[in-house]
Coordinates of C-alpha atoms in Angstrom, one line a residue:
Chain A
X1 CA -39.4 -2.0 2.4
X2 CA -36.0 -1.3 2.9
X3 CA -35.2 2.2 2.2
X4 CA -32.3 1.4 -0.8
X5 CA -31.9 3.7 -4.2
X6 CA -29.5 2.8 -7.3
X7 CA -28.1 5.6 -8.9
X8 CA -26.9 3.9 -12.4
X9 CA -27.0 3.7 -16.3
X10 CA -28.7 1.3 -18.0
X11 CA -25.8 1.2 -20.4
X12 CA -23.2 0.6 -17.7
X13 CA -21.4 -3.1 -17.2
X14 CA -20.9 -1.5 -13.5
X15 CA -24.3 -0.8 -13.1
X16 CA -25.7 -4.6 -14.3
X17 CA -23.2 -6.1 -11.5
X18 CA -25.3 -4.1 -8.9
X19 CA -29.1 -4.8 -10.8
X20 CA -28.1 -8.8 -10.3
X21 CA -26.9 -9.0 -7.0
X22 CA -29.6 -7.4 -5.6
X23 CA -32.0 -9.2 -7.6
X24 CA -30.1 -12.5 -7.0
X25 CA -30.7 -11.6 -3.4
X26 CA -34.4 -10.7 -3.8
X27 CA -33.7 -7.0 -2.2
X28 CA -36.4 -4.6 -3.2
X29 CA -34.5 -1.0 -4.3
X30 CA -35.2 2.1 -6.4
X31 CA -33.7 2.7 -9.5
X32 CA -33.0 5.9 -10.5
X33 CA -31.6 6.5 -14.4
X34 CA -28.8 8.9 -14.2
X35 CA -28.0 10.5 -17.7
X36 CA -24.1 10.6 -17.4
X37 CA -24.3 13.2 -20.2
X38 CA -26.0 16.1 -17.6
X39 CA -24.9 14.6 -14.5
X40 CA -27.6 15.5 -11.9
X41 CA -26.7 17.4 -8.7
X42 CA -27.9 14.7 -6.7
X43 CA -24.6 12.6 -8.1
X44 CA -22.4 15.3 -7.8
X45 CA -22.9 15.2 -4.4
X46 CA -23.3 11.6 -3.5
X47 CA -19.8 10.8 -5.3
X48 CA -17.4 13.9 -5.2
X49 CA -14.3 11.7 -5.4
X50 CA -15.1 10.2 -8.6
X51 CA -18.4 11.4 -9.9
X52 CA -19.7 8.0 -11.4
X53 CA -22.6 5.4 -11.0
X54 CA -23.5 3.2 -9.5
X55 CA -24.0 4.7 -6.3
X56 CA -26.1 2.7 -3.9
X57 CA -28.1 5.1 -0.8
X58 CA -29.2 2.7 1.9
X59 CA -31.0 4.6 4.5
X60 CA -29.6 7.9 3.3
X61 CA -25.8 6.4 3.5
X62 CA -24.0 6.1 0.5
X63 CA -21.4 3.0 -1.1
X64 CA -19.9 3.7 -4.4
X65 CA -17.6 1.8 -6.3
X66 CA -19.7 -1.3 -7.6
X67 CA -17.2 -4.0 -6.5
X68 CA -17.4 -2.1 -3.1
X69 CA -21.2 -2.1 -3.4
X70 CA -21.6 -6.1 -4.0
X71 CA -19.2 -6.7 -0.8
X72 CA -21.7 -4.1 0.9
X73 CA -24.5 -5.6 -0.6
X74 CA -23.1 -9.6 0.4
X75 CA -22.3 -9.0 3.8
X76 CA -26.0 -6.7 4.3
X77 CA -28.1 -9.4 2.8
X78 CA -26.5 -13.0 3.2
X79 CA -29.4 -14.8 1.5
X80 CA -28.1 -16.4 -1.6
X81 CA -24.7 -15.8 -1.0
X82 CA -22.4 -14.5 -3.7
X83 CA -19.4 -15.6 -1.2
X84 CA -18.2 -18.6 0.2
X85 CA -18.4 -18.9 4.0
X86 CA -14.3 -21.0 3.8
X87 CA -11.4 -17.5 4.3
X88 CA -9.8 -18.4 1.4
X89 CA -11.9 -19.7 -0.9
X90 CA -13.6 -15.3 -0.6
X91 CA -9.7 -15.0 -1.1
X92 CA -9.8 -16.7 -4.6
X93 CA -13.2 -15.0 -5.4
X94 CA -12.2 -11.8 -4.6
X95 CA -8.5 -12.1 -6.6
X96 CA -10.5 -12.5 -9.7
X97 CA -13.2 -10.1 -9.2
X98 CA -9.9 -7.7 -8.3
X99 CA -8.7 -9.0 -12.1
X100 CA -12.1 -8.0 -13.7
X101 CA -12.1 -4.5 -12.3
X102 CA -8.7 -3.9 -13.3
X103 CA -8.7 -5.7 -16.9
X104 CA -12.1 -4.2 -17.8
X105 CA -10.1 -1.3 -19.9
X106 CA -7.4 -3.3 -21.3
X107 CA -9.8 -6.1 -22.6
X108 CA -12.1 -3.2 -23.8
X109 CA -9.2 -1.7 -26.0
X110 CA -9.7 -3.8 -28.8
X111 CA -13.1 -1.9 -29.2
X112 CA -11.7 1.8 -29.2
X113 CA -8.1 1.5 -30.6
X114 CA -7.0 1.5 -34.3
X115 CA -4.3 0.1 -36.2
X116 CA -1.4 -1.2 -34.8
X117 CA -2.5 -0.1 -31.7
X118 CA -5.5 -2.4 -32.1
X119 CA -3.5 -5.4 -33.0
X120 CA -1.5 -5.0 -29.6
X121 CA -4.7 -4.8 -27.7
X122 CA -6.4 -8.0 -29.0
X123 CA -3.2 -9.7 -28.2
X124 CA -3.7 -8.4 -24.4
X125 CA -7.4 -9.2 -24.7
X126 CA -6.5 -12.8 -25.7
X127 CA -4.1 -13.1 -22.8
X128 CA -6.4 -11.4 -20.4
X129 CA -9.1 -14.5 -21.6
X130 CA -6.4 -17.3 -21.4
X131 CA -5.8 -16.1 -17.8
X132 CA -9.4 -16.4 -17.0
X133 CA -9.7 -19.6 -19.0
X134 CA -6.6 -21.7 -17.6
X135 CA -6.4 -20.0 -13.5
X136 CA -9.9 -18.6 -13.0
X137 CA -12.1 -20.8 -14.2
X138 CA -10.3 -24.3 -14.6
X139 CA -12.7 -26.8 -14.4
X140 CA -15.6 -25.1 -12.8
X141 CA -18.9 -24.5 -14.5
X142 CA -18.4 -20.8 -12.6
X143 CA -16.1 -18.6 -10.8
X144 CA -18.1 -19.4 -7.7
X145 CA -18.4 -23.2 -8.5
X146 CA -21.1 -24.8 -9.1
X147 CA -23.7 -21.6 -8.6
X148 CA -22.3 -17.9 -9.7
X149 CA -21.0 -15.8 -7.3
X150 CA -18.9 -12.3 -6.9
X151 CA -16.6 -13.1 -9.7
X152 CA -19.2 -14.1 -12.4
X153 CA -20.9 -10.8 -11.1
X154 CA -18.1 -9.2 -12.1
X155 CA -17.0 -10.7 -15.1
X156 CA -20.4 -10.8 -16.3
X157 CA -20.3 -8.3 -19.0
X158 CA -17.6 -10.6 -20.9
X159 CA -20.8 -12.5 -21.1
X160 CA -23.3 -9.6 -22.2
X161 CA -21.5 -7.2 -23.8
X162 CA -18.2 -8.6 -25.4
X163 CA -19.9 -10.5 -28.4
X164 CA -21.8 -6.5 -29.3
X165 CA -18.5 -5.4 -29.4
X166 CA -17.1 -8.2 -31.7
X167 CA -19.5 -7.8 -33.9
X168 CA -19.3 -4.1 -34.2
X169 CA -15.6 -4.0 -34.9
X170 CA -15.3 -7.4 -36.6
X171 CA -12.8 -9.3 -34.6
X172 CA -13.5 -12.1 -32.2
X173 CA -11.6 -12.8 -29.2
X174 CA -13.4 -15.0 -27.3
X175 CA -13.5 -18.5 -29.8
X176 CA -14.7 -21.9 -29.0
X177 CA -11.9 -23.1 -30.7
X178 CA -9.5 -21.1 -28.2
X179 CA -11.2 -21.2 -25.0
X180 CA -14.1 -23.4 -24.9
X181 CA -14.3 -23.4 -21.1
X182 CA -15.2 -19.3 -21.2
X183 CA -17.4 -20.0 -24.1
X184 CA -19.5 -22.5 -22.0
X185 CA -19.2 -20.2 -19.0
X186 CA -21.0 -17.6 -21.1
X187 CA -23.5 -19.7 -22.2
X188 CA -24.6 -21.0 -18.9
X189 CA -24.2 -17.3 -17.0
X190 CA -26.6 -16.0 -19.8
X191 CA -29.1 -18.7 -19.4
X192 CA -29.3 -17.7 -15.2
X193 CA -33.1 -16.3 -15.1
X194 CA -31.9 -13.7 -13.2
X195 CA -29.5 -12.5 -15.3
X196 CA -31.7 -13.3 -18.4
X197 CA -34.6 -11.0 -17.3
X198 CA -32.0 -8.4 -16.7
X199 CA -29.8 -7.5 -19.3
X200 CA -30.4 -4.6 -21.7
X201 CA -32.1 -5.2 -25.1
X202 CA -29.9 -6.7 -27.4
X203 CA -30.7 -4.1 -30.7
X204 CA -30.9 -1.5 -28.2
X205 CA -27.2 -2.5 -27.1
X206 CA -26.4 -2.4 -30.0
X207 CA -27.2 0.2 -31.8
X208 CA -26.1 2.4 -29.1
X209 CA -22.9 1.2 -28.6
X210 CA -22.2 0.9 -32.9
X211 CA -22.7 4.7 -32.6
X212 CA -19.8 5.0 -29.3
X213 CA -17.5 2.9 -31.7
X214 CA -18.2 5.9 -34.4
X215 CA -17.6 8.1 -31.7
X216 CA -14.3 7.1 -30.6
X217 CA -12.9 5.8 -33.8
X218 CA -13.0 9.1 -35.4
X219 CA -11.0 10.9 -32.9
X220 CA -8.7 8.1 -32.7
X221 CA -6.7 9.6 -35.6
X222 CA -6.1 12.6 -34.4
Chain B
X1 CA 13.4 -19.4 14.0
X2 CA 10.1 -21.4 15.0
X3 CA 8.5 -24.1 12.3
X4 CA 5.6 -22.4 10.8
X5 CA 3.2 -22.6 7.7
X6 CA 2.7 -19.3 7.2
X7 CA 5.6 -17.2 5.0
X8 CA 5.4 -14.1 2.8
X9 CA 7.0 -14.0 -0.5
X10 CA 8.3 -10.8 -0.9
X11 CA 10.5 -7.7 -0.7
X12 CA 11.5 -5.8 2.2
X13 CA 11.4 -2.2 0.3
X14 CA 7.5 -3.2 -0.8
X15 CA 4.6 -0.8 0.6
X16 CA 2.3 -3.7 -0.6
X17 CA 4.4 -6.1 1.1
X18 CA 4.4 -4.8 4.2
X19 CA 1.0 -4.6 4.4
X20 CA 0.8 -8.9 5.0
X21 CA 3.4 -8.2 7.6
X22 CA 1.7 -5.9 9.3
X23 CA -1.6 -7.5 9.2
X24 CA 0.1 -10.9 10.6
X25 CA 2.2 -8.9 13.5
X26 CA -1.5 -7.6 14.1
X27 CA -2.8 -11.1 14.4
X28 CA 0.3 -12.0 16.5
X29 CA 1.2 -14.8 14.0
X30 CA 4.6 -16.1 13.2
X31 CA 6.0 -16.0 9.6
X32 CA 8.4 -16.9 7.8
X33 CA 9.7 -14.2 5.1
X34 CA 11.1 -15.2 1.4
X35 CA 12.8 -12.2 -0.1
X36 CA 12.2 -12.3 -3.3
X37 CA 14.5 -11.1 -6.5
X38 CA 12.2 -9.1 -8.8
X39 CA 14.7 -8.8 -11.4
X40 CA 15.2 -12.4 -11.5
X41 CA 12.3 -14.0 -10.1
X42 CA 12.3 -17.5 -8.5
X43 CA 9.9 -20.5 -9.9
X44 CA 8.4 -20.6 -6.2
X45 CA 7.0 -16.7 -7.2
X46 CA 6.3 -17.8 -10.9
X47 CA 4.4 -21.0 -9.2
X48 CA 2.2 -19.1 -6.8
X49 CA 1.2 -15.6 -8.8
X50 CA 1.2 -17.5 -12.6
X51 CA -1.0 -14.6 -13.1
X52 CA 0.8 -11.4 -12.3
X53 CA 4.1 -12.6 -10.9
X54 CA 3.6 -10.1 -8.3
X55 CA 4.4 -9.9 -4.6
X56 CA 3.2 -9.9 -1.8
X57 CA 2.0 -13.6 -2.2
X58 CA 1.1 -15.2 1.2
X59 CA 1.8 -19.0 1.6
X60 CA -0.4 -20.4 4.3
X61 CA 0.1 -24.3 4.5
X62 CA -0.9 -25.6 0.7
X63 CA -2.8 -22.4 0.1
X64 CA -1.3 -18.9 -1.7
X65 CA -2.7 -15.7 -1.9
X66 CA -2.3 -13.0 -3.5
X67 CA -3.2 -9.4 -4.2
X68 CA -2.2 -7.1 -1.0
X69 CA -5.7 -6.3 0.1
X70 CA -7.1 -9.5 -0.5
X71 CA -4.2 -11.1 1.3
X72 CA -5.1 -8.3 4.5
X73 CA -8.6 -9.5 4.1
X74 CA -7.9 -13.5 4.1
X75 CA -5.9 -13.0 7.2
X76 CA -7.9 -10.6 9.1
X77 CA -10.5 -13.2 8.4
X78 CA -8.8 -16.5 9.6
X79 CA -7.2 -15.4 12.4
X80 CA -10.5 -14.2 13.3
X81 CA -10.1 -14.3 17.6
X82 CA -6.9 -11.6 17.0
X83 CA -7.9 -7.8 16.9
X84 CA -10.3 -7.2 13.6
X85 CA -8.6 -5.1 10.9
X86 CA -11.8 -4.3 9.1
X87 CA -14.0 -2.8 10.9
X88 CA -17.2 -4.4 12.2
X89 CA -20.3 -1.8 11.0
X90 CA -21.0 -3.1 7.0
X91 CA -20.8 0.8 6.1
X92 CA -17.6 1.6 7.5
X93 CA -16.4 -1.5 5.7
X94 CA -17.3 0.1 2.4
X95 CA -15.6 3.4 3.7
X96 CA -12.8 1.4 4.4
X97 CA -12.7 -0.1 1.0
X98 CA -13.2 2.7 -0.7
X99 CA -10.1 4.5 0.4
X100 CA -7.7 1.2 0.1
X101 CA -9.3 1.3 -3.6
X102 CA -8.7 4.9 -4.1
X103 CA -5.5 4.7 -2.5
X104 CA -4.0 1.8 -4.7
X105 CA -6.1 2.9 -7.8
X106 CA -5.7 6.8 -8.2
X107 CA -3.2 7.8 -5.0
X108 CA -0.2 5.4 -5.8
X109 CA 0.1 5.7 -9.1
X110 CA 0.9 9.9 -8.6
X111 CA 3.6 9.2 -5.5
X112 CA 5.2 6.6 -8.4
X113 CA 5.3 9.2 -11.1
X114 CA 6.7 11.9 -8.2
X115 CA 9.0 9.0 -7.5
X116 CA 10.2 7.6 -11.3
X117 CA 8.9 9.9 -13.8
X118 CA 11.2 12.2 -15.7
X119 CA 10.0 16.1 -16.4
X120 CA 8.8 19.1 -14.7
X121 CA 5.0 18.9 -16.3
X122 CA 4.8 15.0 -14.8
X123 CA 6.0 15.9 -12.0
X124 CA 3.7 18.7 -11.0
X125 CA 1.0 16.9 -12.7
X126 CA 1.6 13.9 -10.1
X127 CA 2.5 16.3 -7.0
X128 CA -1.0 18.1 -7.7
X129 CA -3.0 14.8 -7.9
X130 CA -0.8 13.4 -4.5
X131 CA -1.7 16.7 -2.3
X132 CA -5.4 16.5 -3.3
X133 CA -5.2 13.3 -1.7
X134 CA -3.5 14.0 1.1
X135 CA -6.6 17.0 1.8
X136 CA -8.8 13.9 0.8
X137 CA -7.1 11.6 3.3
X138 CA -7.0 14.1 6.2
X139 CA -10.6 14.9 6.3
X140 CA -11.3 10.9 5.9
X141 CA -9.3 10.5 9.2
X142 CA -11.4 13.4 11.1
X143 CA -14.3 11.4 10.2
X144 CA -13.2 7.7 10.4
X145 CA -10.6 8.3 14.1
X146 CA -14.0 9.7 15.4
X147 CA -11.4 11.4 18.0
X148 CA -8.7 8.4 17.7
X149 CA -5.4 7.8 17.4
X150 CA -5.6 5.7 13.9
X151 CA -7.9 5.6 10.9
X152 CA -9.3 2.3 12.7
X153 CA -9.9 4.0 15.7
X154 CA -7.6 2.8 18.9
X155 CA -5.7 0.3 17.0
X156 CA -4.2 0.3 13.6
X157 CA -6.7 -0.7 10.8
X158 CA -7.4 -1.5 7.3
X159 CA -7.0 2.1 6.1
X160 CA -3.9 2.8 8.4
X161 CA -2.3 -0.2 6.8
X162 CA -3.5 0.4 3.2
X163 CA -2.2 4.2 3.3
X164 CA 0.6 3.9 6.2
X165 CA 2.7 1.3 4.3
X166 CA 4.1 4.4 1.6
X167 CA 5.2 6.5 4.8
X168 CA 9.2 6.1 4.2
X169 CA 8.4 6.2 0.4
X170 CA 6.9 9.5 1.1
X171 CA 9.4 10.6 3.4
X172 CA 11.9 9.3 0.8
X173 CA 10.3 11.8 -2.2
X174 CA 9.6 14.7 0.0
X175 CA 13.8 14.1 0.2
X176 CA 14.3 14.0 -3.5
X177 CA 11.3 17.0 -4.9
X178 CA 12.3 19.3 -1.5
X179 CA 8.3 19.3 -0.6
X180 CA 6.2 18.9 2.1
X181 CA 3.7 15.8 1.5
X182 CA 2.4 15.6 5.0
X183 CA 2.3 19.1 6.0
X184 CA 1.6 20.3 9.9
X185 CA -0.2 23.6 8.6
X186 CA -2.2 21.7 6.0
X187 CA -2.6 17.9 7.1
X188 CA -2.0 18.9 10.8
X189 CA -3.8 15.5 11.8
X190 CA -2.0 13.2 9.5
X191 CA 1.2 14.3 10.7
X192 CA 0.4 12.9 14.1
X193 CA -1.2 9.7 12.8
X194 CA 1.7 9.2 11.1
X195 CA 4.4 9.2 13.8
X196 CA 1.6 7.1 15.9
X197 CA 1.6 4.5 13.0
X198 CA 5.5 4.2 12.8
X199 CA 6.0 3.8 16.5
X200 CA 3.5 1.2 16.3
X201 CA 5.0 -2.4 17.3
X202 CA 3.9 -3.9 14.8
X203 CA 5.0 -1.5 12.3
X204 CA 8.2 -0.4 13.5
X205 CA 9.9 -3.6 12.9
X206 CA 8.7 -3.9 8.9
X207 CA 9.2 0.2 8.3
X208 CA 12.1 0.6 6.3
X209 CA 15.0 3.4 7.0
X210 CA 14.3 6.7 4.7
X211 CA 18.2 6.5 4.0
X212 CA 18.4 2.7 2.9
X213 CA 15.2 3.2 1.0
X214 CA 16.3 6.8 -0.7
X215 CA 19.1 4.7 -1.5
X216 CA 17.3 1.6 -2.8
X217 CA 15.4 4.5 -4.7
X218 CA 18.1 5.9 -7.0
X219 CA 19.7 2.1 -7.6
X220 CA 15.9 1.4 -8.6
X221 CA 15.2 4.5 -11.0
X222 CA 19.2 3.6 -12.7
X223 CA 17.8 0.1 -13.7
X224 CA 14.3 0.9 -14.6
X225 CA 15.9 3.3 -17.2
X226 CA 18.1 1.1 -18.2
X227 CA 15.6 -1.7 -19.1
X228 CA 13.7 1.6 -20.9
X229 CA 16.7 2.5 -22.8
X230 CA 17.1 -1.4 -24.4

């Protein structure tokens, strides 16, 4: 049993990427709920830097940042690789798991902004998905080809979570119509068993997240 | 100038750039170098970053790569027999990412700010957040030089690259602001890592001149306002 804990949320996109690789890989680890409200001491310490989850301990050492945590967690257990073996094939992998990490925010905008604001972040959102649709994905079934990899790990959440936050504010931005190689993308990433056994409850999601919009949208007037 | 496959789309006053030079010099691989105009840029740069019409882009036969620290990665990678940039242990790989992601993420954006920002309050915000790093950076050396000359212990590696590309930039604002980024009271250790790194052959030769760059600097801040003003 190896000695491995997850610090994480269970209503964090960053701390689902870590949940499925390991699970894709069939790695045994603790989990270990942290309540980002009353951060414990235990985090504090682990991640001084930047004080989030996930952090991952593997025999008492520690790897934050979860696209830092899935290379950690590739290159540690190369069963089920999440990687290509081919230099620059990882090179294309990791270029768009790079554009999920940093796009996360901007697509995410639609969901806390108001207004005109709002309007100007759908139309980044839309671009961010036509990148994805047209460069990333072309005409693979995934990211990683023919089996997900890194960059479905990454991008996942536009798979989980983006259609709860459609619904919620009551604008789409990821349409058939528009970008029906995403849409089928989402489909099949869902239907992984891995991925389906491990995704939070769907009413759960929601209802947690509606009350975040509330949050957040009543501030954003101020 | 010998035929080769490999060539680096680019400009010579990039940090990011330099990084792909530095990593080939590492490898001992020849290159061909395309400057690139970022005010008017070519269809060849348009072609090969459709996404982010970005440099560094790294041409390697039919193949193009970009982001900097992917592009470090693919070559440390193919040119696998040449000295290893990342280093070998899997944990020190994460340390090693985790400071190129801190680095680019939270440390860059503050030197920009120091560099193109107008007003006293952003300013001071950004000097505050870049001398945290620097304390940040200078304890991260004790632990990762273990007693060595660089960040990747006897030769320059990932880290050293990621963080010793902004050297003549931060020479360049500690020119402009009158302040002392890398400090021999306070970041005693990062002082001499970073006249190690400069000497460094394959460094030397891609490190641009403080007073070309200072002057590259103010030429840059006059047409990034005047593209704000319009």
């Amino acid at each position: 049993m190896e000695d491995l804990k997850l610090h994480g949320s269970m209503s964090s996109v960053f701390t689902y990427r870590v949940i499925w690789a390991l699970k894709l890989k069939g790695v045994n680890f603790e989990f270990i709920e942290e309540d980002m409200t009353n951060k414990s001491d235990l985090l504090l310490k682990y991640n001084p830097v930047y004080k989030k989850i996930p952090v991952l301990v593997h025999g008492g050492k520690l790897i934050v940042e979860s696209s830092i945590i899935l290379e950690y967690i590739e290159e540690t257990w190369p069963q089920n690789p999440l990687l290509p073996a081919d230099p620059y094939e990882k090179a294309v992998a990791r270029f768009w798991s790079k554009f999920a990490d940093n796009k996360i925010l901007t697509l995410y905008g639609f969901f806390v902004k108001v207004g005109e604001e709002q309007e100007k972040a759908v139309q980044e959102g839309l671009e961010i998905l036509r990148n994805l649709e047209e460069h990333g994905l072309g005409d693979k079934k995934f990211f990683g080809g023919e089996t997900i990899g890194l960059a479905d790990v990454g991008l996942g959440w536009i798979a989980q979570w983006l259609a709860v936050l459609e619904e919620i504010v009551g604008i789409k931005l990821l349409e058939e119509s528009k970008f029906p190689r995403l849409f089928e993308w989402r489909k099949n990433f869902k239907e992984i068993p891995i991925i389906k056994e491990n995704v939070p409850d769907r009413d759960e999601m929601m209802a947690s997240i509606k009350i975040r919009h509330e949050k957040i949208t009543a501030t954003a007037h101020d | 100038m010998a035929e080769t496959d490999v060539k680096i789309l680019g400009t010579r006053s990039s940090p990011f750039v330099m990084r792909s030079q530095i990593a080939l010099k590492i490898k001992s691989v020849d290159y061909e170098f395309l400057e690139e105009n970022l005010v008017k840029k070519s269809i060849l740069l348009l072609q090969s970053n459709p996404v982010h019409k970005k440099v560094p882009v790294l041409i390697h036969g039919d193949k193009l790569i970009c982001e900097s620290l992917v592009i470090i990665q693919y070559i440390d990678e193919t040119w696998s027999s040449g000295p290893s940039i990342l280093p070998s242990d899997l944990y020190d790989r994460a340390v090693a990412r985790f400071w190129a992601n801190y680095i680019d993420q939270t440390w860059f954006p503050s030197l920009f700010a120091l560099l193109f920002t107008k007003g006293e309050e952003a300013k001071g915000k950004a000097i505050k957040q870049l001398l945290a790093g620097m304390e940040l950076f200078e304890d991260a050396f004790k632990k990762c030089s273990k007693g060595k000359a660089f960040f990747g212990g006897d030769s320059i590696g990932y880290i050293d690259i990621t963080l010793g590309c902004f050297l003549a930039w931060i020479r360049v604002s500690e020119k402009f602001n009158g302040l002392a980024i890398l400090d021999t009271e306070k970041t005693p250790y990062l002082v001499s890592w970073a006249e190690k790194f400069c000497a460094d052959s394959t460094v030397k030769e891609v490190m641009p001149e403080v007073d070309k760059l200072a002057e590259f600097a103010i030429k840059l801040e006059a047409h990034m306002n005047a593209s704000a003003s319009n």
